[in-house]
């Protein structure tokens, strides 16, 4: 099996290396309060199809991130507690 790169990929990657992260980052960030019910977070994940930034209710600062994987893990823990 031989794997080759697309023509000009080296030059494009070199030019990309000069870009700041801000050139590629997502500016619209979906957030949810850390006090929101779990189902609301799952609904937000399904709606936005991307991770959700969890905000500290007191400080308004980022407290963490909710991903589909982290939601499934928490739901699995709840199932085990029954």
XYZ file of C-alpha atoms in Angstrom:
82
model
C 0.000 0.000 0.000
C 1.469 3.313 -1.055
C 0.164 6.531 0.462
C 0.874 9.805 -1.283
C -0.009 13.371 -0.422
C -2.050 15.677 -2.614
C -0.017 17.930 -4.890
C 1.062 21.126 -3.155
C 0.131 19.917 0.327
C 3.582 20.723 1.722
C 3.346 24.342 0.603
C -0.215 24.681 1.932
C 0.785 23.222 5.302
C 3.778 25.561 5.473
C 1.519 28.579 4.822
C -0.973 27.297 7.385
C 1.750 27.085 10.021
C 2.001 30.878 9.896
C -1.682 31.359 10.754
C -2.647 32.150 14.347
C -5.112 29.830 16.075
C -7.673 32.654 15.985
C -7.844 32.269 12.190
C -9.282 28.764 12.596
C -11.186 28.922 15.872
C -14.948 28.821 16.214
C -16.219 32.192 17.374
C -19.764 31.160 18.253
C -19.481 29.067 21.379
C -22.457 27.167 22.727
C -22.657 27.423 26.510
C -24.734 26.039 29.347
C -24.827 26.708 33.082
C -23.232 24.103 35.330
C -26.536 24.026 37.228
C -28.586 23.047 34.163
C -30.197 19.599 34.269
C -28.280 16.843 32.493
C -31.084 16.349 29.953
C -30.717 20.013 28.942
C -27.025 19.487 28.278
C -27.743 16.382 26.212
C -30.366 18.312 24.258
C -27.811 21.088 23.589
C -25.279 18.513 22.374
C -27.832 17.021 19.981
C -28.948 20.432 18.746
C -25.506 21.933 18.175
C -23.616 18.722 17.292
C -20.531 20.065 19.030
C -19.115 20.242 22.558
C -20.804 22.655 24.966
C -18.818 25.003 27.199
C -20.073 24.673 30.782
C -20.104 27.990 32.645
C -19.658 28.549 36.389
C -22.933 30.045 37.604
C -21.237 32.304 40.171
C -18.241 33.637 38.267
C -19.447 33.411 34.670
C -16.137 31.761 33.764
C -15.660 28.465 31.991
C -15.985 25.532 34.375
C -15.461 22.754 31.856
C -16.699 21.237 28.649
C -19.506 18.783 27.974
C -18.991 16.352 25.114
C -21.156 13.528 23.830
C -18.650 11.125 25.405
C -18.834 12.775 28.835
C -22.654 12.797 28.678
C -22.759 9.086 27.819
C -20.366 8.310 30.673
C -22.549 10.181 33.179
C -25.722 8.537 31.883
C -24.018 5.158 32.184
C -23.107 5.927 35.823
C -26.742 6.810 36.542
C -27.854 3.523 35.005
C -25.421 1.648 37.254
C -26.804 3.366 40.368
C -30.288 1.932 39.819
